[in-house]
PDB file of C-alpha atoms in Angstrom:
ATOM      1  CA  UNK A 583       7.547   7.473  -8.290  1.00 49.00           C
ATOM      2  CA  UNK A 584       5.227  10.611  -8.241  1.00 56.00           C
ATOM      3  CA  UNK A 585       3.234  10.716 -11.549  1.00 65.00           C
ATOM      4  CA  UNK A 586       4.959  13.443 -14.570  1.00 78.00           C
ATOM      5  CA  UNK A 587       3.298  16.777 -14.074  1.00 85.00           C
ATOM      6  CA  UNK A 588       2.273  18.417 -17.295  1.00 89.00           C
ATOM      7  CA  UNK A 589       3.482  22.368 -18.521  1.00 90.00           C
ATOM      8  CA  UNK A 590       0.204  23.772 -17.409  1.00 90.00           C
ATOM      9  CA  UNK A 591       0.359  22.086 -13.904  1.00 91.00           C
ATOM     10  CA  UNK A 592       3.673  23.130 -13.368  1.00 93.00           C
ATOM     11  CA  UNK A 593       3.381  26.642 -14.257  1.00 93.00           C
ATOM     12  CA  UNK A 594       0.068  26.922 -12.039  1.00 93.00           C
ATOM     13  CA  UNK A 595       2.125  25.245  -8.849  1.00 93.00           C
ATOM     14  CA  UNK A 596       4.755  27.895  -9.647  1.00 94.00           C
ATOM     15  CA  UNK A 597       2.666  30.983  -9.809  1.00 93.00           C
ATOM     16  CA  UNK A 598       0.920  29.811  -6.579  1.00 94.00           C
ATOM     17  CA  UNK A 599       3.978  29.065  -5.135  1.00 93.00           C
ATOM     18  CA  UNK A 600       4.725  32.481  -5.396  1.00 93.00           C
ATOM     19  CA  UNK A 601       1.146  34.127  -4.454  1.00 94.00           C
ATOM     20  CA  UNK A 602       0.733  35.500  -7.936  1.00 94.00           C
ATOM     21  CA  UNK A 603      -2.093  35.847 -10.383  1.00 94.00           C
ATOM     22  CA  UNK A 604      -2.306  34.892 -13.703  1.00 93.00           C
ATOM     23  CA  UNK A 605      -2.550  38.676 -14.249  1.00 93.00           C
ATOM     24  CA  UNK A 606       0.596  39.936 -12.169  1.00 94.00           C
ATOM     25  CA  UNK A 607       2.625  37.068 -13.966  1.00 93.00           C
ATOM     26  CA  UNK A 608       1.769  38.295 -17.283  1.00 93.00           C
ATOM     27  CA  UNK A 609       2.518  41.855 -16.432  1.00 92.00           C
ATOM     28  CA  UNK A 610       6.272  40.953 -15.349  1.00 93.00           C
ATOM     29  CA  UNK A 611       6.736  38.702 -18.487  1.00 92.00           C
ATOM     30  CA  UNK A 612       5.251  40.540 -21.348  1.00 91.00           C
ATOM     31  CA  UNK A 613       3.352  37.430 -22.351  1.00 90.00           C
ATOM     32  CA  UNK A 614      -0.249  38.047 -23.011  1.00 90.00           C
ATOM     33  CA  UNK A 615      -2.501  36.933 -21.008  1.00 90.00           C
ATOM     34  CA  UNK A 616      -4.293  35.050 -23.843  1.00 90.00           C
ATOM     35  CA  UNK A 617      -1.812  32.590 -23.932  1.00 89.00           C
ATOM     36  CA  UNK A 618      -0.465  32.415 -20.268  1.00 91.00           C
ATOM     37  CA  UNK A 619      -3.808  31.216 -19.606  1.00 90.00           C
ATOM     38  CA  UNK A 620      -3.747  28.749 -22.382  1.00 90.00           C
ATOM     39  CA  UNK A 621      -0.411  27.375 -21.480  1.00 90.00           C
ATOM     40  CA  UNK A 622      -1.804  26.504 -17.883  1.00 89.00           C
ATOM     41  CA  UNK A 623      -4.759  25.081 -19.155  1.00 89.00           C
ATOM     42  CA  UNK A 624      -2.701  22.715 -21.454  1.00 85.00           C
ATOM     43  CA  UNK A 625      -4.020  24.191 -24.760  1.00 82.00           C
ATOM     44  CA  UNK A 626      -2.422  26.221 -27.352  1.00 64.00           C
ATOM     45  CA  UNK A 627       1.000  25.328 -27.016  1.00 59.00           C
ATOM     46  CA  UNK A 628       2.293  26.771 -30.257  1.00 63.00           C
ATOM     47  CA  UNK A 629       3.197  29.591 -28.877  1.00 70.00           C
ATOM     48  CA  UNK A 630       7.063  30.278 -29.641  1.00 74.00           C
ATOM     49  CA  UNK A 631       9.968  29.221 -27.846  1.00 81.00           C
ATOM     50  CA  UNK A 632      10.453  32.597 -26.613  1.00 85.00           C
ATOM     51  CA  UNK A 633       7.748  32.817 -24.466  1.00 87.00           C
ATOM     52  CA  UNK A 634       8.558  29.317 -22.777  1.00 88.00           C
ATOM     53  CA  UNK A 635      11.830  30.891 -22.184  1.00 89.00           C
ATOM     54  CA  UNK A 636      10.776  34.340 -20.640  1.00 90.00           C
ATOM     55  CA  UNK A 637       8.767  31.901 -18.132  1.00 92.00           C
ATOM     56  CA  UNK A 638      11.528  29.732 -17.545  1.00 89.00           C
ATOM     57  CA  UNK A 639      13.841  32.801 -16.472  1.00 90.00           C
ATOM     58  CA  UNK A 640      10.943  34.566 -14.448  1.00 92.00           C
ATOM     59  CA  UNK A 641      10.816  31.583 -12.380  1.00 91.00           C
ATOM     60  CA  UNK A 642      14.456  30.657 -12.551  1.00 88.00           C
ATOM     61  CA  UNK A 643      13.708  27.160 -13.908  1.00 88.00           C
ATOM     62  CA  UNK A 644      14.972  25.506 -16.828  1.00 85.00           C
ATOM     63  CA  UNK A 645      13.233  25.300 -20.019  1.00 85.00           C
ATOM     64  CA  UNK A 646      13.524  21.282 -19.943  1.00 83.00           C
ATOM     65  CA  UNK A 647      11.357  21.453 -17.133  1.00 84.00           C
ATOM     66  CA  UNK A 648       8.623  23.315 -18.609  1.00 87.00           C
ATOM     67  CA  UNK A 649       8.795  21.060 -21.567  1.00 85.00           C
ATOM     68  CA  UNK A 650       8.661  17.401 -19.865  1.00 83.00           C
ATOM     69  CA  UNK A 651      12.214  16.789 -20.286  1.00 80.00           C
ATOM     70  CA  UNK A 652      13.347  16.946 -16.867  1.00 79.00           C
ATOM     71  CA  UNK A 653      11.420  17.040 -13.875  1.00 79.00           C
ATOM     72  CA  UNK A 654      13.965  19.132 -11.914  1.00 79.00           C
ATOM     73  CA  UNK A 655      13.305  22.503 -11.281  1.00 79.00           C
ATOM     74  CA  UNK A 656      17.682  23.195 -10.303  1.00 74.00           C
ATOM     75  CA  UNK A 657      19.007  24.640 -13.993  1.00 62.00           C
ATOM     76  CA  UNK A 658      21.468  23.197 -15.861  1.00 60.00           C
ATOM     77  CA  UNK A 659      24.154  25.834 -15.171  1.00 57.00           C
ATOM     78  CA  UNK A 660      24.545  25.024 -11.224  1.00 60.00           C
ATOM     79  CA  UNK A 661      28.476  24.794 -10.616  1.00 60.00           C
ATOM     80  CA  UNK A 662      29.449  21.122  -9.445  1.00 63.00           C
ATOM     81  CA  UNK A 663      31.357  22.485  -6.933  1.00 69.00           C
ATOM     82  CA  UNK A 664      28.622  24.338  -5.147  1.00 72.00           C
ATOM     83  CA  UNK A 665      27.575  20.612  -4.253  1.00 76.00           C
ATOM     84  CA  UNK A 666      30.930  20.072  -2.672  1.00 80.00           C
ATOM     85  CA  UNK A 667      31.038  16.630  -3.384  1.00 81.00           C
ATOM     86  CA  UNK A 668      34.501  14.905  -5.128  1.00 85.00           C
ATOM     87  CA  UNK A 669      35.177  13.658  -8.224  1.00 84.00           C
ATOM     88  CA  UNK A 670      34.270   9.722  -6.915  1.00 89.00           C
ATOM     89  CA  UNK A 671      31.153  10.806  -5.884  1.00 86.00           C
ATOM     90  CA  UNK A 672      30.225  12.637  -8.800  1.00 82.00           C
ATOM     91  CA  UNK A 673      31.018   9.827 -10.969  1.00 87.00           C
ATOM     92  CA  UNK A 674      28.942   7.284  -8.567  1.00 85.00           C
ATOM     93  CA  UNK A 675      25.767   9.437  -8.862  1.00 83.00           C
ATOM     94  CA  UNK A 676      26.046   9.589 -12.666  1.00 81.00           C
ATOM     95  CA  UNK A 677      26.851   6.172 -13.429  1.00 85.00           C
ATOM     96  CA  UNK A 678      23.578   5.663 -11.911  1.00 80.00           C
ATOM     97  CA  UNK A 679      24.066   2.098 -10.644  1.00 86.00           C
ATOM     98  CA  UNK A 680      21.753   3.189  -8.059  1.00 86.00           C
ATOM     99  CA  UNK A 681      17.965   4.332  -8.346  1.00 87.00           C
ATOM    100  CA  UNK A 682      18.090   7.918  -8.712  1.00 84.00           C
ATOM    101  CA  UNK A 683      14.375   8.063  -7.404  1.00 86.00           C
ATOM    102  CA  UNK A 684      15.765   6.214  -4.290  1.00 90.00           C
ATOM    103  CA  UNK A 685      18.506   8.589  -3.681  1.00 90.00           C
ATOM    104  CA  UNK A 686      16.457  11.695  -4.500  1.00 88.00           C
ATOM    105  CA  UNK A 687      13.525  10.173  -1.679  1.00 90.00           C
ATOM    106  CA  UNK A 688      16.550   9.786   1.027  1.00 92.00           C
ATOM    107  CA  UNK A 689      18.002  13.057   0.828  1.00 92.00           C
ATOM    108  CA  UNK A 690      14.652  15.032   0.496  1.00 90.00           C
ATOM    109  CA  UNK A 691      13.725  13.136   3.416  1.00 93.00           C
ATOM    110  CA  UNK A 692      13.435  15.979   6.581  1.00 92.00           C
ATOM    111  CA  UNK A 693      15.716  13.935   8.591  1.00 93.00           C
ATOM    112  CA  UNK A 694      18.183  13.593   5.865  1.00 94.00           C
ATOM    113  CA  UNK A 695      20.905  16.081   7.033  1.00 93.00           C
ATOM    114  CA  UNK A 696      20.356  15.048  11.332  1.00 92.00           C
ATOM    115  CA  UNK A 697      21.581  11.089  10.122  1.00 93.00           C
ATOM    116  CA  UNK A 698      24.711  13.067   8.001  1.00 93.00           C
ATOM    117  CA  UNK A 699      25.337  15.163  10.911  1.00 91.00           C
ATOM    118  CA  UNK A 700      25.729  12.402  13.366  1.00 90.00           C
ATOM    119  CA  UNK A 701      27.080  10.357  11.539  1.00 91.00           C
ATOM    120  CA  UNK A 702      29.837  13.451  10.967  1.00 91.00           C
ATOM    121  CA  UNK A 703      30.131  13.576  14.996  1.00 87.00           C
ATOM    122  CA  UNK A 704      30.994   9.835  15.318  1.00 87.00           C
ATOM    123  CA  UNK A 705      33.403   9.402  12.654  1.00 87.00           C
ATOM    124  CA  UNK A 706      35.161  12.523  13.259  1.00 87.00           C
ATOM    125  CA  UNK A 707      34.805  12.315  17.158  1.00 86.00           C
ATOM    126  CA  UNK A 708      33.287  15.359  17.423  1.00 83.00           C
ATOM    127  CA  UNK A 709      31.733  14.704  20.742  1.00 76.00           C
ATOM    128  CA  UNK A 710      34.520  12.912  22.234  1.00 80.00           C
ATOM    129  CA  UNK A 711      36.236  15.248  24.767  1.00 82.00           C
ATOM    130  CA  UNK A 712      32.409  16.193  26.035  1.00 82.00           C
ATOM    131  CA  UNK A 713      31.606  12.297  26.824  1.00 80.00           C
ATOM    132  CA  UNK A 714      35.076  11.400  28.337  1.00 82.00           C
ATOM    133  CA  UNK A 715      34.908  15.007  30.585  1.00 84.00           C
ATOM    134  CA  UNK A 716      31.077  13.688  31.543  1.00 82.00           C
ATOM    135  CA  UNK A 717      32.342  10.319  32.411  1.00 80.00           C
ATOM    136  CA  UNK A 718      35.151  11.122  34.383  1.00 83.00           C
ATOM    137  CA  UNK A 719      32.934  13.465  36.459  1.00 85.00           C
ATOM    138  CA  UNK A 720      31.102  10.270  37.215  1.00 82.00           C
ATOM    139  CA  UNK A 721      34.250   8.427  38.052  1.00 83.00           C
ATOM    140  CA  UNK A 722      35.308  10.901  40.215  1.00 84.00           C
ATOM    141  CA  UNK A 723      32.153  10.947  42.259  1.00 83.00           C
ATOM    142  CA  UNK A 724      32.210   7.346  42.518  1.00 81.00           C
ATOM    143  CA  UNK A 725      35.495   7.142  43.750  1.00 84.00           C
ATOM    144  CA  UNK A 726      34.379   9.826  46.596  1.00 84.00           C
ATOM    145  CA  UNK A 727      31.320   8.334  47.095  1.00 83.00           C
ATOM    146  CA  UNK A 728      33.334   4.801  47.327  1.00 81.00           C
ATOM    147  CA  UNK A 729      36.146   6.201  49.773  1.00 83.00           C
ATOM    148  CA  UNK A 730      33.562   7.832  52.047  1.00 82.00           C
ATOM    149  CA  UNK A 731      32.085   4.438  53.402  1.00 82.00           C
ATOM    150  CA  UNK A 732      35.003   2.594  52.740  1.00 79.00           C
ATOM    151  CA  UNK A 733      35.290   2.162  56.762  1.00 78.00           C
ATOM    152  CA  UNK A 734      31.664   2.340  57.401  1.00 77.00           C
ATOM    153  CA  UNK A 735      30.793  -0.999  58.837  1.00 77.00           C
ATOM    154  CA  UNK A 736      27.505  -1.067  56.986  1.00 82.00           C
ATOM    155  CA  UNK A 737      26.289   1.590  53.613  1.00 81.00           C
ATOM    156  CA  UNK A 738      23.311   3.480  53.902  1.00 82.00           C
ATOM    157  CA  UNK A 739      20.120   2.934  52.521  1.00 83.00           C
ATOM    158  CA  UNK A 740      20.248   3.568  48.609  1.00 82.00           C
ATOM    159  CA  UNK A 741      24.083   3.115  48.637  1.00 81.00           C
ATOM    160  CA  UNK A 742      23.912   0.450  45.765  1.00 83.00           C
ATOM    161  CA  UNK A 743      20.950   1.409  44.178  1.00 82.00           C
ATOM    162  CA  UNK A 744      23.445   5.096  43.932  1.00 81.00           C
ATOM    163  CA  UNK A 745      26.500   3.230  42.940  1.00 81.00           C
ATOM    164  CA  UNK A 746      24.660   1.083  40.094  1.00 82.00           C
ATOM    165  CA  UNK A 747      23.051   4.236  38.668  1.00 81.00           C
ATOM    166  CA  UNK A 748      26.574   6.091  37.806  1.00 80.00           C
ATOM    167  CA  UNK A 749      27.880   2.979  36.749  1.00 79.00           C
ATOM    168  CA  UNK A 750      24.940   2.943  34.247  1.00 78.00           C
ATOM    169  CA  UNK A 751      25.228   6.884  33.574  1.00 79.00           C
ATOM    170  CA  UNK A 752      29.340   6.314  31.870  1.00 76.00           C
ATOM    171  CA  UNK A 753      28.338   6.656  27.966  1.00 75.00           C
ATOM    172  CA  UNK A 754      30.041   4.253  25.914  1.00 81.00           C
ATOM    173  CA  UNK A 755      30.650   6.809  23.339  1.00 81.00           C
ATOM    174  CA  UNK A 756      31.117   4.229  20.147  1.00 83.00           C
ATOM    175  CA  UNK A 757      27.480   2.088  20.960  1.00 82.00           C
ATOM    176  CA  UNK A 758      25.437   5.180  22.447  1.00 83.00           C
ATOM    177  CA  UNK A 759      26.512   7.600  18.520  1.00 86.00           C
ATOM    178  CA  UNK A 760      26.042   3.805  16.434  1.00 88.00           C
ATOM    179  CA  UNK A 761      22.832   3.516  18.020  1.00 88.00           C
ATOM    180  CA  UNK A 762      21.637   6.775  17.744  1.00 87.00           C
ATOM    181  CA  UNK A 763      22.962   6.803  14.073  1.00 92.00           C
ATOM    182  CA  UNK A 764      20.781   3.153  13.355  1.00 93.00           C
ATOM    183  CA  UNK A 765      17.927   4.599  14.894  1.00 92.00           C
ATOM    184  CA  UNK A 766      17.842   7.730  12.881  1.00 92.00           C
ATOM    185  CA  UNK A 767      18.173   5.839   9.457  1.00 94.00           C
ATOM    186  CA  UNK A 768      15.694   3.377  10.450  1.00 94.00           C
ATOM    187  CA  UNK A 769      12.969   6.185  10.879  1.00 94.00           C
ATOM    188  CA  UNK A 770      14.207   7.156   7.581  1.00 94.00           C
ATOM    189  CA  UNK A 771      13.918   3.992   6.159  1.00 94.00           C
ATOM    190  CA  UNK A 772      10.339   3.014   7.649  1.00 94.00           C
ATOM    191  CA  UNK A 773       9.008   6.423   6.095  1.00 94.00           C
ATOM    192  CA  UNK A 774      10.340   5.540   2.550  1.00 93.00           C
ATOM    193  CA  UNK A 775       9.284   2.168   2.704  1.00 92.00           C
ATOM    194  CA  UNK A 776       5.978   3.180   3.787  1.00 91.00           C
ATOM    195  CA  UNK A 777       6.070   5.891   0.460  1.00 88.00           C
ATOM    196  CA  UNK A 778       6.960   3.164  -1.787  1.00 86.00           C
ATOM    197  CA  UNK A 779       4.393   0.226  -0.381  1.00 85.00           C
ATOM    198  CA  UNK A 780       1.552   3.272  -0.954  1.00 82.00           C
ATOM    199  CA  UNK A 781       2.889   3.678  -4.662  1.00 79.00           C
ATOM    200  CA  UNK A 782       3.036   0.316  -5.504  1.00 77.00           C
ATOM    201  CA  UNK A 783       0.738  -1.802  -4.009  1.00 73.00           C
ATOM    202  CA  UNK A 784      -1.247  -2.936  -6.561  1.00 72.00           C
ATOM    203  CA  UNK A 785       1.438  -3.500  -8.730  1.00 70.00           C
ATOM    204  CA  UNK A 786       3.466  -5.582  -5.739  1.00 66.00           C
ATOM    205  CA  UNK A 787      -0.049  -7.289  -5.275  1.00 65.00           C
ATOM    206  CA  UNK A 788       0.245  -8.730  -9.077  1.00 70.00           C
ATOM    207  CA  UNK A 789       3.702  -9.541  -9.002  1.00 70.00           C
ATOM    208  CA  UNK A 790       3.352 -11.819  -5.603  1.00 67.00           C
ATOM    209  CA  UNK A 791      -0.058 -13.316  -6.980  1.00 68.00           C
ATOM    210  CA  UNK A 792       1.438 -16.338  -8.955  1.00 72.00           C
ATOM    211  CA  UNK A 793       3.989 -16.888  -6.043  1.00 74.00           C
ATOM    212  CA  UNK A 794       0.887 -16.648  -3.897  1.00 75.00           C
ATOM    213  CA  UNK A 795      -1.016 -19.307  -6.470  1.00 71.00           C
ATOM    214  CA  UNK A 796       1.614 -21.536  -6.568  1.00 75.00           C
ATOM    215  CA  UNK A 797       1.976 -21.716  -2.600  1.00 77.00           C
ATOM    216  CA  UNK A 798      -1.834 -22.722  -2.035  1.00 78.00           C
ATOM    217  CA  UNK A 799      -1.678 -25.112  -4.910  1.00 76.00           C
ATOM    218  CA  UNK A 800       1.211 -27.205  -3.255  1.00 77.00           C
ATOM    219  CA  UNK A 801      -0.536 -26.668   0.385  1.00 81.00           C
ATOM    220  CA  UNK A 802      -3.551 -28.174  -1.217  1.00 81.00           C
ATOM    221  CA  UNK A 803      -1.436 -30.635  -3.141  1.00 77.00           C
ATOM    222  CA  UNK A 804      -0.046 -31.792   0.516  1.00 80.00           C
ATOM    223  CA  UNK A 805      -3.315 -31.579   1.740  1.00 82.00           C
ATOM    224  CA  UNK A 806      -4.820 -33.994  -0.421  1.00 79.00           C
ATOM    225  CA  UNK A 807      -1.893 -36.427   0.271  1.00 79.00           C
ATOM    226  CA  UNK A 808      -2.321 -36.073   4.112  1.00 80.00           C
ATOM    227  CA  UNK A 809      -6.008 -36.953   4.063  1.00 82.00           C
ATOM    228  CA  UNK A 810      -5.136 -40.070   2.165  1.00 79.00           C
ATOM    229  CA  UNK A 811      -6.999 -38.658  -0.942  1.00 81.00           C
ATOM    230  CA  UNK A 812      -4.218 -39.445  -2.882  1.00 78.00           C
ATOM    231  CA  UNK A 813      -1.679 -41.544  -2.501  1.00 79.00           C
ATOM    232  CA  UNK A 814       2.016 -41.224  -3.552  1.00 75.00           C
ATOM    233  CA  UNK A 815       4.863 -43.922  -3.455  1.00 75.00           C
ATOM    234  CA  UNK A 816       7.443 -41.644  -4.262  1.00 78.00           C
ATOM    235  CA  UNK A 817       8.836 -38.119  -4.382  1.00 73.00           C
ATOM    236  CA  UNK A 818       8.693 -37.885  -7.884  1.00 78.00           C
ATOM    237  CA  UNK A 819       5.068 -38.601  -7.964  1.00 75.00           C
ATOM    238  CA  UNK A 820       4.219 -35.943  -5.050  1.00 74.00           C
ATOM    239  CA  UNK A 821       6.482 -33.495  -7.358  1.00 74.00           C
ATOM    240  CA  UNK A 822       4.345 -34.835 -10.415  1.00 76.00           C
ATOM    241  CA  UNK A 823       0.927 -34.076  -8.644  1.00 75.00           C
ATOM    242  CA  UNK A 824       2.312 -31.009  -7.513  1.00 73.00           C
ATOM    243  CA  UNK A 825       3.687 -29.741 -11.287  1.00 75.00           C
ATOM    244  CA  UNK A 826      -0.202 -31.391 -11.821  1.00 74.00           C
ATOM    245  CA  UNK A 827      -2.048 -28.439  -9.765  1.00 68.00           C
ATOM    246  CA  UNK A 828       0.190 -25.779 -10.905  1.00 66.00           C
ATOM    247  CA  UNK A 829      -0.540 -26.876 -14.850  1.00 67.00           C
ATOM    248  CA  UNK A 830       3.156 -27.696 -15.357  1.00 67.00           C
ATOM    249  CA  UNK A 831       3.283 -30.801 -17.960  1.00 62.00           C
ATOM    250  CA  UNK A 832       6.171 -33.395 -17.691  1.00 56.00           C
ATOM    251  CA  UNK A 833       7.864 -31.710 -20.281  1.00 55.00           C
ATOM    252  CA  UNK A 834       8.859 -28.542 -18.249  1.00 50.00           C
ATOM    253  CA  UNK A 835       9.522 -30.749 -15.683  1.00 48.00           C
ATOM    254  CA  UNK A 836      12.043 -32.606 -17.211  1.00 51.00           C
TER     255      UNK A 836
END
């Protein structure tokens, strides 16, 4: 998850955003520039809710925003229809049984809306009369192509390699969409997973080390018994040398 930006960060990515000075932004708010300045910087805070909220209109953002409580820039006020989602999804998305970070990464993701599009043309058949008016074009010049050397007493060169390609060209509508569909959400996928592994690779390094620490300790464990370094009559003592390496006492054992 991307790091919390602070009031003065955000305010600065906003006025840039917009190709504005510190100057110009000050002029169109009223608020001096003084404090403007100090607000970007991070300093002087106490400076009266009413100036937060003059910025928070000029750049049509909410006011939780600028203050750390949110860090989404959409205000509160945004009908739930505009989203056009129903009820059931509304209610899945706010009984958050999913990581909102997770969701948030998926949709922002630039190929977000090409997977919900196909996936639109293959469950509502979109596409359907197109593929079936391609693939009976192809029928029909097989068939020709078929019925013109039925009585030849040998084809001409390139007749099969012809007749295997527009057997190959009919789409099968349901696999070619699926397929297209899988691959699209596995790009998606790949990307995320390669956002997340960047994030949190030292802290997926330190959660695998004592996995990692037990697994050489029980190869070196078998290692030890495979030279004949030690020997073991029994499972329970190759379990006990085992428990041994990994400092595990009887007692947890048992």
């Amino acid at each position: 998850m991307a790091p919390k930006l602070t009031m003065g960060e955000k305010l600065k990515d906003l006025r840039t955003e917009r190709g504005l000075t510190t100057k110009e932004v000050c002029s169109l708010t009223g608020v001096s520039e003084n404090i403007y300045n100090g607000l970007e910087n991070d300093i002087g805070r106490d400076t009266g809710y009413s100036r937060i909220i003059a910025l928070a209109r000029f750049y049509n953002v909410p006011t939780d925003y600028l203050l750390g409580f949110t860090e989404s820039r959409i205000t509160r006020n945004v009908e739930l229809n505009e989203l056009g989602l129903s009820d059931k999804a509304i209610a899945v998305l706010l009984s958050k049984k999913q990581s909102p970070d997770l969701v948030s990464r998926l949709i922002e993701h630039p190929d977000f809306t090409h997977l919900i599009n196909a996936i639109d043309v293959y469950v509502r058949q979109i596409a359907s009369p197109n593929i079936e008016a391609v693939n009976d074009m192809t029928r029909i010049a097989e068939r020709g192509i078929e019925g013109m050397f039925a009585d030849a007493s040998s084809k001409p060169e390139g007749y099969a390699d012809a007749m295997r390609f527009m057997d190959e060209t009919v789409v099968n509508e349901d696999e070619f969409l699926r397929y297209r569909i899988t691959e699209r959400f596995n790009q998606i996928l790949r990307d995320v997973y390669r956002e997340y592994a960047a994030e949190y690779a030292e802290s997926a390094a330190k959660r695998s080390a004592p996995m990692k620490d037990m697994a050489e300790g029980m190869l070196a464990v078998l290692d030890r018994i495979k030279s004949g370094e030690v020997r073991v009559d029994s499972v329970e003592d190759a379990v006990r040398l085992m428990a041994e390496e990994m400092g595990i006492n009887d007692d947890d054992i048992e």
